[in-house]
PDB file of C-alpha atoms in Angstrom:
ATOM      1  CA  MET L   1     -26.675  -8.123 -41.318  1.00 36.00           C
ATOM      2  CA  ALA L   2     -23.994 -10.817 -41.550  1.00 44.00           C
ATOM      3  CA  PRO L   3     -25.024 -14.176 -40.098  1.00 54.00           C
ATOM      4  CA  ASP L   4     -23.586 -15.109 -36.724  1.00 74.00           C
ATOM      5  CA  SER L   5     -21.328 -18.135 -37.191  1.00 86.00           C
ATOM      6  CA  TRP L   6     -21.762 -19.135 -33.539  1.00 92.00           C
ATOM      7  CA  PHE L   7     -25.533 -19.568 -33.829  1.00 92.00           C
ATOM      8  CA  SER L   8     -25.323 -21.384 -37.146  1.00 92.00           C
ATOM      9  CA  THR L   9     -22.733 -23.751 -35.652  1.00 93.00           C
ATOM     10  CA  TYR L  10     -24.869 -24.185 -32.534  1.00 94.00           C
ATOM     11  CA  ASP L  11     -27.915 -25.017 -34.646  1.00 94.00           C
ATOM     12  CA  SER L  12     -26.049 -27.638 -36.669  1.00 94.00           C
ATOM     13  CA  THR L  13     -24.579 -29.102 -33.455  1.00 95.00           C
ATOM     14  CA  CYS L  14     -28.059 -29.487 -31.964  1.00 94.00           C
ATOM     15  CA  GLN L  15     -29.156 -31.266 -35.133  1.00 95.00           C
ATOM     16  CA  ILE L  16     -26.237 -33.703 -34.797  1.00 95.00           C
ATOM     17  CA  ALA L  17     -27.170 -34.375 -31.165  1.00 94.00           C
ATOM     18  CA  GLN L  18     -30.786 -35.006 -32.205  1.00 94.00           C
ATOM     19  CA  GLU L  19     -29.630 -37.390 -34.931  1.00 94.00           C
ATOM     20  CA  ILE L  20     -27.435 -39.285 -32.433  1.00 94.00           C
ATOM     21  CA  ALA L  21     -30.368 -39.663 -30.032  1.00 93.00           C
ATOM     22  CA  GLU L  22     -32.588 -41.016 -32.805  1.00 93.00           C
ATOM     23  CA  LYS L  23     -29.945 -43.505 -33.964  1.00 93.00           C
ATOM     24  CA  ILE L  24     -29.302 -44.684 -30.396  1.00 92.00           C
ATOM     25  CA  GLN L  25     -33.014 -45.327 -30.061  1.00 90.00           C
ATOM     26  CA  GLN L  26     -32.977 -47.198 -33.349  1.00 91.00           C
ATOM     27  CA  ARG L  27     -29.914 -49.242 -32.319  1.00 90.00           C
ATOM     28  CA  ASN L  28     -31.488 -50.191 -28.988  1.00 87.00           C
ATOM     29  CA  LYS L  29     -34.633 -51.264 -30.826  1.00 88.00           C
ATOM     30  CA  TYR L  30     -32.565 -53.488 -33.146  1.00 88.00           C
ATOM     31  CA  GLU L  31     -30.779 -54.971 -30.133  1.00 85.00           C
ATOM     32  CA  ARG L  32     -34.078 -55.881 -28.479  1.00 84.00           C
ATOM     33  CA  ASN L  33     -35.180 -57.537 -31.723  1.00 85.00           C
ATOM     34  CA  GLY L  34     -31.882 -59.401 -32.038  1.00 84.00           C
ATOM     35  CA  GLU L  35     -30.864 -57.599 -35.246  1.00 85.00           C
ATOM     36  CA  ASN L  36     -27.317 -56.609 -36.269  1.00 87.00           C
ATOM     37  CA  THR L  37     -26.405 -53.138 -34.992  1.00 88.00           C
ATOM     38  CA  THR L  38     -22.762 -52.936 -36.151  1.00 90.00           C
ATOM     39  CA  LYS L  39     -23.390 -50.404 -38.885  1.00 90.00           C
ATOM     40  CA  LEU L  40     -25.486 -48.202 -36.616  1.00 90.00           C
ATOM     41  CA  THR L  41     -22.853 -48.377 -33.873  1.00 92.00           C
ATOM     42  CA  VAL L  42     -20.132 -47.202 -36.274  1.00 93.00           C
ATOM     43  CA  THR L  43     -22.358 -44.348 -37.473  1.00 94.00           C
ATOM     44  CA  ILE L  44     -23.211 -43.295 -33.919  1.00 94.00           C
ATOM     45  CA  ARG L  45     -19.540 -43.346 -32.910  1.00 94.00           C
ATOM     46  CA  ALA L  46     -18.643 -41.121 -35.885  1.00 95.00           C
ATOM     47  CA  LEU L  47     -21.484 -38.740 -35.045  1.00 95.00           C
ATOM     48  CA  LEU L  48     -20.370 -38.547 -31.397  1.00 95.00           C
ATOM     49  CA  GLN L  49     -16.864 -37.593 -32.549  1.00 95.00           C
ATOM     50  CA  LYS L  50     -18.345 -34.946 -34.835  1.00 96.00           C
ATOM     51  CA  LEU L  51     -20.473 -33.656 -31.965  1.00 95.00           C
ATOM     52  CA  LYS L  52     -17.377 -33.374 -29.769  1.00 94.00           C
ATOM     53  CA  GLU L  53     -15.538 -31.390 -32.458  1.00 95.00           C
ATOM     54  CA  LYS L  54     -18.515 -29.090 -32.960  1.00 95.00           C
ATOM     55  CA  ILE L  55     -18.725 -28.361 -29.227  1.00 95.00           C
ATOM     56  CA  ALA L  56     -14.989 -27.612 -29.152  1.00 95.00           C
ATOM     57  CA  LEU L  57     -15.485 -25.201 -32.073  1.00 95.00           C
ATOM     58  CA  LEU L  58     -18.348 -23.487 -30.249  1.00 95.00           C
ATOM     59  CA  LYS L  59     -16.135 -23.038 -27.184  1.00 94.00           C
ATOM     60  CA  ASP L  60     -13.384 -21.499 -29.308  1.00 94.00           C
ATOM     61  CA  LEU L  61     -15.781 -19.144 -31.130  1.00 93.00           C
ATOM     62  CA  LEU L  62     -17.357 -18.037 -27.849  1.00 93.00           C
ATOM     63  CA  LEU L  63     -13.992 -17.392 -26.199  1.00 93.00           C
ATOM     64  CA  ARG L  64     -12.847 -15.351 -29.203  1.00 91.00           C
ATOM     65  CA  ALA L  65     -16.077 -13.316 -29.305  1.00 90.00           C
ATOM     66  CA  VAL L  66     -15.913 -12.494 -25.583  1.00 90.00           C
ATOM     67  CA  SER L  67     -12.174 -11.683 -25.523  1.00 90.00           C
ATOM     68  CA  THR L  68     -12.457  -9.335 -28.538  1.00 90.00           C
ATOM     69  CA  HIS L  69     -15.675  -7.701 -27.192  1.00 88.00           C
ATOM     70  CA  GLN L  70     -17.695  -8.725 -30.242  1.00 89.00           C
ATOM     71  CA  ILE L  71     -20.596  -9.557 -27.905  1.00 89.00           C
ATOM     72  CA  THR L  72     -21.745  -8.231 -24.557  1.00 90.00           C
ATOM     73  CA  GLN L  73     -21.006 -10.012 -21.289  1.00 88.00           C
ATOM     74  CA  LEU L  74     -24.712 -10.789 -20.907  1.00 90.00           C
ATOM     75  CA  GLU L  75     -24.797 -12.392 -24.351  1.00 91.00           C
ATOM     76  CA  GLY L  76     -21.584 -14.278 -23.554  1.00 91.00           C
ATOM     77  CA  ASP L  77     -23.184 -15.721 -20.391  1.00 92.00           C
ATOM     78  CA  ARG L  78     -26.307 -16.706 -22.340  1.00 92.00           C
ATOM     79  CA  ARG L  79     -24.260 -18.530 -24.965  1.00 93.00           C
ATOM     80  CA  GLN L  80     -22.193 -20.205 -22.249  1.00 94.00           C
ATOM     81  CA  ASN L  81     -25.408 -21.561 -20.722  1.00 94.00           C
ATOM     82  CA  LEU L  82     -26.427 -22.969 -24.113  1.00 94.00           C
ATOM     83  CA  LEU L  83     -22.969 -24.479 -24.497  1.00 93.00           C
ATOM     84  CA  ASP L  84     -23.075 -26.046 -21.023  1.00 94.00           C
ATOM     85  CA  ASP L  85     -26.430 -27.571 -21.936  1.00 93.00           C
ATOM     86  CA  LEU L  86     -24.895 -29.074 -25.082  1.00 92.00           C
ATOM     87  CA  VAL L  87     -22.033 -30.558 -23.057  1.00 94.00           C
ATOM     88  CA  THR L  88     -24.576 -32.136 -20.691  1.00 94.00           C
ATOM     89  CA  ARG L  89     -26.448 -33.602 -23.665  1.00 92.00           C
ATOM     90  CA  GLU L  90     -23.213 -34.989 -25.089  1.00 92.00           C
ATOM     91  CA  ARG L  91     -22.418 -36.767 -21.805  1.00 93.00           C
ATOM     92  CA  LEU L  92     -25.924 -38.187 -21.600  1.00 93.00           C
ATOM     93  CA  LEU L  93     -25.714 -39.423 -25.193  1.00 93.00           C
ATOM     94  CA  LEU L  94     -22.362 -41.089 -24.461  1.00 91.00           C
ATOM     95  CA  THR L  95     -23.861 -42.745 -21.396  1.00 90.00           C
ATOM     96  CA  SER L  96     -26.824 -43.937 -23.408  1.00 88.00           C
ATOM     97  CA  PHE L  97     -24.564 -45.172 -26.198  1.00 88.00           C
ATOM     98  CA  LYS L  98     -22.446 -47.172 -23.764  1.00 83.00           C
ATOM     99  CA  ASN L  99     -25.408 -48.143 -21.523  1.00 72.00           C
ATOM    100  CA  GLU L 100     -23.468 -46.926 -18.471  1.00 45.00           C
ATOM    101  CA  GLY L 101     -24.993 -45.925 -15.145  1.00 38.00           C
ATOM    102  CA  ALA L 102     -28.687 -45.992 -16.166  1.00 41.00           C
ATOM    103  CA  GLU L 103     -31.255 -48.112 -17.888  1.00 41.00           C
ATOM    104  CA  PRO L 104     -31.236 -47.590 -21.715  1.00 44.00           C
ATOM    105  CA  ASP L 105     -35.020 -47.074 -21.844  1.00 46.00           C
ATOM    106  CA  LEU L 106     -34.880 -44.423 -19.137  1.00 43.00           C
ATOM    107  CA  ILE L 107     -32.071 -42.502 -20.893  1.00 45.00           C
ATOM    108  CA  ARG L 108     -33.793 -42.797 -24.270  1.00 45.00           C
ATOM    109  CA  SER L 109     -37.038 -41.507 -22.769  1.00 47.00           C
ATOM    110  CA  SER L 110     -35.180 -38.597 -21.198  1.00 46.00           C
ATOM    111  CA  LEU L 111     -33.463 -37.780 -24.479  1.00 45.00           C
ATOM    112  CA  MET L 112     -36.493 -38.046 -26.726  1.00 45.00           C
ATOM    113  CA  THR L 113     -39.905 -37.425 -25.194  1.00 41.00           C
ATOM    114  CA  GLY L 114     -40.282 -35.860 -21.795  1.00 39.00           C
ATOM    115  CA  GLY L 115     -38.290 -37.672 -19.160  1.00 38.00           C
ATOM    116  CA  ALA L 116     -40.012 -35.438 -16.625  1.00 37.00           C
ATOM    117  CA  LYS L 117     -42.864 -37.978 -16.599  1.00 37.00           C
ATOM    118  CA  ARG L 118     -40.463 -40.580 -15.195  1.00 37.00           C
ATOM    119  CA  GLY L 119     -38.803 -38.129 -12.757  1.00 38.00           C
ATOM    120  CA  VAL L 120     -35.892 -37.271 -15.116  1.00 38.00           C
ATOM    121  CA  PRO L 121     -35.660 -33.752 -16.622  1.00 41.00           C
ATOM    122  CA  ASN L 122     -35.598 -33.510 -20.399  1.00 41.00           C
ATOM    123  CA  PRO L 123     -32.081 -32.330 -21.351  1.00 41.00           C
ATOM    124  CA  TRP L 124     -33.370 -30.907 -24.646  1.00 42.00           C
ATOM    125  CA  LEU L 125     -35.293 -28.280 -22.731  1.00 40.00           C
ATOM    126  CA  PHE L 126     -33.564 -25.296 -21.131  1.00 44.00           C
ATOM    127  CA  GLU L 127     -34.752 -22.172 -19.402  1.00 49.00           C
ATOM    128  CA  GLU L 128     -34.307 -19.410 -21.939  1.00 52.00           C
ATOM    129  CA  PRO L 129     -33.988 -15.816 -20.683  1.00 58.00           C
ATOM    130  CA  GLU L 130     -37.215 -13.821 -20.740  1.00 60.00           C
ATOM    131  CA  GLU L 131     -35.779 -11.144 -23.047  1.00 61.00           C
ATOM    132  CA  THR L 132     -35.033 -13.664 -25.831  1.00 60.00           C
ATOM    133  CA  ARG L 133     -37.926 -16.067 -25.327  1.00 56.00           C
ATOM    134  CA  GLY L 134     -39.879 -16.567 -28.518  1.00 59.00           C
ATOM    135  CA  LEU L 135     -37.312 -14.768 -30.687  1.00 61.00           C
ATOM    136  CA  GLY L 136     -35.647 -16.293 -33.732  1.00 62.00           C
ATOM    137  CA  PHE L 137     -31.899 -16.245 -34.378  1.00 60.00           C
ATOM    138  CA  ASP L 138     -32.158 -13.169 -36.627  1.00 67.00           C
ATOM    139  CA  GLU L 139     -34.148 -11.292 -33.997  1.00 70.00           C
ATOM    140  CA  ILE L 140     -31.693 -12.290 -31.275  1.00 69.00           C
ATOM    141  CA  ARG L 141     -28.810 -11.083 -33.450  1.00 70.00           C
ATOM    142  CA  GLU L 142     -30.591  -7.786 -34.058  1.00 76.00           C
ATOM    143  CA  GLN L 143     -31.153  -7.428 -30.323  1.00 72.00           C
ATOM    144  CA  GLN L 144     -27.482  -8.159 -29.698  1.00 71.00           C
ATOM    145  CA  GLN L 145     -26.398  -5.612 -32.328  1.00 75.00           C
ATOM    146  CA  LYS L 146     -28.654  -3.001 -30.740  1.00 78.00           C
ATOM    147  CA  ILE L 147     -27.051  -3.634 -27.344  1.00 77.00           C
ATOM    148  CA  ILE L 148     -23.577  -3.397 -28.906  1.00 79.00           C
ATOM    149  CA  GLN L 149     -24.519  -0.116 -30.616  1.00 78.00           C
ATOM    150  CA  GLU L 150     -25.766   1.297 -27.310  1.00 77.00           C
ATOM    151  CA  GLN L 151     -22.522   0.257 -25.652  1.00 75.00           C
ATOM    152  CA  ASP L 152     -20.534   1.834 -28.496  1.00 75.00           C
ATOM    153  CA  ALA L 153     -22.472   5.074 -28.056  1.00 77.00           C
ATOM    154  CA  GLY L 154     -21.736   5.010 -24.334  1.00 76.00           C
ATOM    155  CA  LEU L 155     -18.055   4.388 -25.028  1.00 77.00           C
ATOM    156  CA  ASP L 156     -17.987   7.269 -27.520  1.00 76.00           C
ATOM    157  CA  ALA L 157     -19.503   9.601 -24.920  1.00 77.00           C
ATOM    158  CA  LEU L 158     -16.995   8.401 -22.320  1.00 74.00           C
ATOM    159  CA  SER L 159     -14.156   8.906 -24.798  1.00 75.00           C
ATOM    160  CA  SER L 160     -15.369  12.460 -25.479  1.00 76.00           C
ATOM    161  CA  ILE L 161     -15.448  13.238 -21.752  1.00 80.00           C
ATOM    162  CA  ILE L 162     -11.955  11.830 -21.270  1.00 82.00           C
ATOM    163  CA  SER L 163     -10.680  13.877 -24.244  1.00 77.00           C
ATOM    164  CA  ARG L 164     -12.130  17.076 -22.764  1.00 77.00           C
ATOM    165  CA  GLN L 165     -10.607  16.290 -19.381  1.00 78.00           C
ATOM    166  CA  LYS L 166      -7.264  15.640 -21.060  1.00 78.00           C
ATOM    167  CA  GLN L 167      -7.474  18.969 -22.885  1.00 80.00           C
ATOM    168  CA  MET L 168      -8.334  20.763 -19.637  1.00 78.00           C
ATOM    169  CA  GLY L 169      -5.397  19.078 -17.941  1.00 79.00           C
ATOM    170  CA  GLN L 170      -3.067  20.212 -20.716  1.00 80.00           C
ATOM    171  CA  GLU L 171      -4.381  23.798 -20.485  1.00 81.00           C
ATOM    172  CA  ILE L 172      -3.912  23.802 -16.699  1.00 85.00           C
ATOM    173  CA  GLY L 173      -0.391  22.442 -17.192  1.00 80.00           C
ATOM    174  CA  ASN L 174       0.417  25.196 -19.698  1.00 83.00           C
ATOM    175  CA  GLU L 175      -0.953  27.839 -17.305  1.00 80.00           C
ATOM    176  CA  LEU L 176       1.161  26.449 -14.466  1.00 81.00           C
ATOM    177  CA  ASN L 177       4.243  26.572 -16.697  1.00 83.00           C
ATOM    178  CA  GLU L 178       3.564  30.239 -17.504  1.00 81.00           C
ATOM    179  CA  GLN L 179       3.047  31.052 -13.820  1.00 85.00           C
ATOM    180  CA  ASN L 180       6.286  29.270 -12.951  1.00 83.00           C
ATOM    181  CA  GLU L 181       8.117  31.346 -15.563  1.00 82.00           C
ATOM    182  CA  ILE L 182       6.671  34.559 -14.092  1.00 87.00           C
ATOM    183  CA  ILE L 183       7.704  33.454 -10.593  1.00 87.00           C
ATOM    184  CA  ASP L 184      11.235  32.691 -11.855  1.00 81.00           C
ATOM    185  CA  ASP L 185      11.431  36.173 -13.462  1.00 79.00           C
ATOM    186  CA  LEU L 186      10.267  37.813 -10.222  1.00 81.00           C
ATOM    187  CA  ALA L 187      12.820  35.829  -8.241  1.00 79.00           C
ATOM    188  CA  ASN L 188      15.593  36.956 -10.594  1.00 80.00           C
ATOM    189  CA  LEU L 189      14.379  40.573 -10.385  1.00 79.00           C
ATOM    190  CA  VAL L 190      14.306  40.476  -6.570  1.00 78.00           C
ATOM    191  CA  GLU L 191      17.770  38.948  -6.492  1.00 81.00           C
ATOM    192  CA  ASN L 192      19.162  41.654  -8.825  1.00 79.00           C
ATOM    193  CA  THR L 193      17.469  44.417  -6.818  1.00 79.00           C
ATOM    194  CA  ASP L 194      18.867  43.020  -3.587  1.00 76.00           C
ATOM    195  CA  GLU L 195      22.357  42.943  -5.061  1.00 79.00           C
ATOM    196  CA  LYS L 196      22.007  46.565  -6.203  1.00 78.00           C
ATOM    197  CA  LEU L 197      20.828  47.586  -2.740  1.00 80.00           C
ATOM    198  CA  ARG L 198      23.840  45.932  -1.135  1.00 82.00           C
ATOM    199  CA  THR L 199      26.151  47.678  -3.597  1.00 83.00           C
ATOM    200  CA  GLU L 200      24.594  51.086  -2.969  1.00 77.00           C
ATOM    201  CA  THR L 201      24.738  50.503   0.796  1.00 80.00           C
ATOM    202  CA  ARG L 202      28.472  49.831   0.566  1.00 80.00           C
ATOM    203  CA  ARG L 203      28.948  53.033  -1.444  1.00 77.00           C
ATOM    204  CA  VAL L 204      26.982  55.114   1.081  1.00 75.00           C
ATOM    205  CA  ASN L 205      29.039  53.725   3.957  1.00 76.00           C
ATOM    206  CA  LEU L 206      32.266  54.520   2.094  1.00 76.00           C
ATOM    207  CA  VAL L 207      31.147  58.080   1.386  1.00 69.00           C
ATOM    208  CA  ASP L 208      30.100  58.520   4.979  1.00 67.00           C
ATOM    209  CA  ARG L 209      33.472  57.383   6.233  1.00 71.00           C
ATOM    210  CA  LYS L 210      35.202  59.717   3.797  1.00 65.00           C
ATOM    211  CA  SER L 211      32.970  62.607   4.857  1.00 64.00           C
ATOM    212  CA  THR L 212      33.809  62.066   8.527  1.00 70.00           C
ATOM    213  CA  SER L 213      37.556  62.000   7.799  1.00 68.00           C
ATOM    214  CA  CYS L 214      37.406  65.229   5.780  1.00 69.00           C
ATOM    215  CA  GLY L 215      35.526  67.006   8.566  1.00 67.00           C
ATOM    216  CA  MET L 216      38.148  66.103  11.118  1.00 71.00           C
ATOM    217  CA  ILE L 217      40.925  67.351   8.824  1.00 74.00           C
ATOM    218  CA  VAL L 218      39.154  70.692   8.337  1.00 71.00           C
ATOM    219  CA  VAL L 219      38.713  71.145  12.083  1.00 71.00           C
ATOM    220  CA  THR L 220      42.390  70.357  12.713  1.00 76.00           C
ATOM    221  CA  LEU L 221      43.478  72.846  10.058  1.00 76.00           C
ATOM    222  CA  LEU L 222      41.308  75.548  11.587  1.00 76.00           C
ATOM    223  CA  LEU L 223      42.814  74.950  15.016  1.00 75.00           C
ATOM    224  CA  LEU L 224      46.332  75.182  13.617  1.00 74.00           C
ATOM    225  CA  VAL L 225      45.492  78.439  11.878  1.00 73.00           C
ATOM    226  CA  ALA L 226      44.058  79.882  15.087  1.00 72.00           C
ATOM    227  CA  ILE L 227      47.185  78.956  17.031  1.00 76.00           C
ATOM    228  CA  VAL L 228      49.428  80.538  14.425  1.00 70.00           C
ATOM    229  CA  VAL L 229      47.347  83.695  14.386  1.00 68.00           C
ATOM    230  CA  VAL L 230      47.492  83.988  18.135  1.00 67.00           C
ATOM    231  CA  ALA L 231      51.225  83.397  18.150  1.00 68.00           C
ATOM    232  CA  VAL L 232      52.101  86.038  15.606  1.00 67.00           C
ATOM    233  CA  TRP L 233      49.470  88.621  16.371  1.00 62.00           C
ATOM    234  CA  PRO L 234      51.055  91.654  18.184  1.00 58.00           C
ATOM    235  CA  THR L 235      49.835  92.342  21.634  1.00 55.00           C
ATOM    236  CA  ASP L 236      49.453  95.789  23.206  1.00 53.00           C
TER     237      ASP L 236
END
C-alpha cells in the first residue's frame, strides 16, 4: 500500500512543533540565566515559518483529498480535527515565543509537560476517535482503504441498479413507440374506411334517385299506352 502523504506530512509537522517548543524552553532558560539568545531566536523564527508552511500544505492536501473523494467524509473530518489542533499549537507557540498574553512559564508548562496540573489543558493531547485509538498510521490507512472499498462496492451496486432502471426505461420507451405506431395505423385505417363509407353512401343515394325517376317514367308510359288503347279500340 502506498504511503499516505498527508500523514507523513502531519507527522513531520508535529515534530517541528515539538522542536519549536523545546527551543523556546531552552531560550527562556538562557534568558533567565542572562545568556545570549540571538541564535536561538533566529532558529525558532525559521522553524515557526516552516511550521506555518507545513500547516498550509496539510490544508491543501486535505482539501484536495476531500474534493476528489480520495477519503471518506468521516476521515476528512478526523483529519480536519487534527489540523485544527495543529493550528492551535502554532498559535500557542507564537504566543510563547513573543511572550504575549500569558506568563512564559505557564505556556511552557502547557506545551511540554501537562498544563492540566496548573489548570491549562495540554495542547499536545487530543481526543482521538474510539475507532482509531491505539492504531498506527499503517493500520489507520488500511482501515481507511477498507472503508473506501466498501463505499466503492456500494457505488458499483448503485450503478448496476441505475443501469438496469435505464434499460427498463428504454424498453418501455420502445414499447410505447410501437404502440403509438399501431395506434397511428388504426387511425389511418379508420379514416380510410370512413371515407369509403361516405363514397358508397353517395353512390347508393344516386342510384336510389335514379331508380325513383325511372319508375315514374315507366308509370307515365303505361298510362299513355292505356289512353291510346282506349281511344282507338272500337266500341260496340
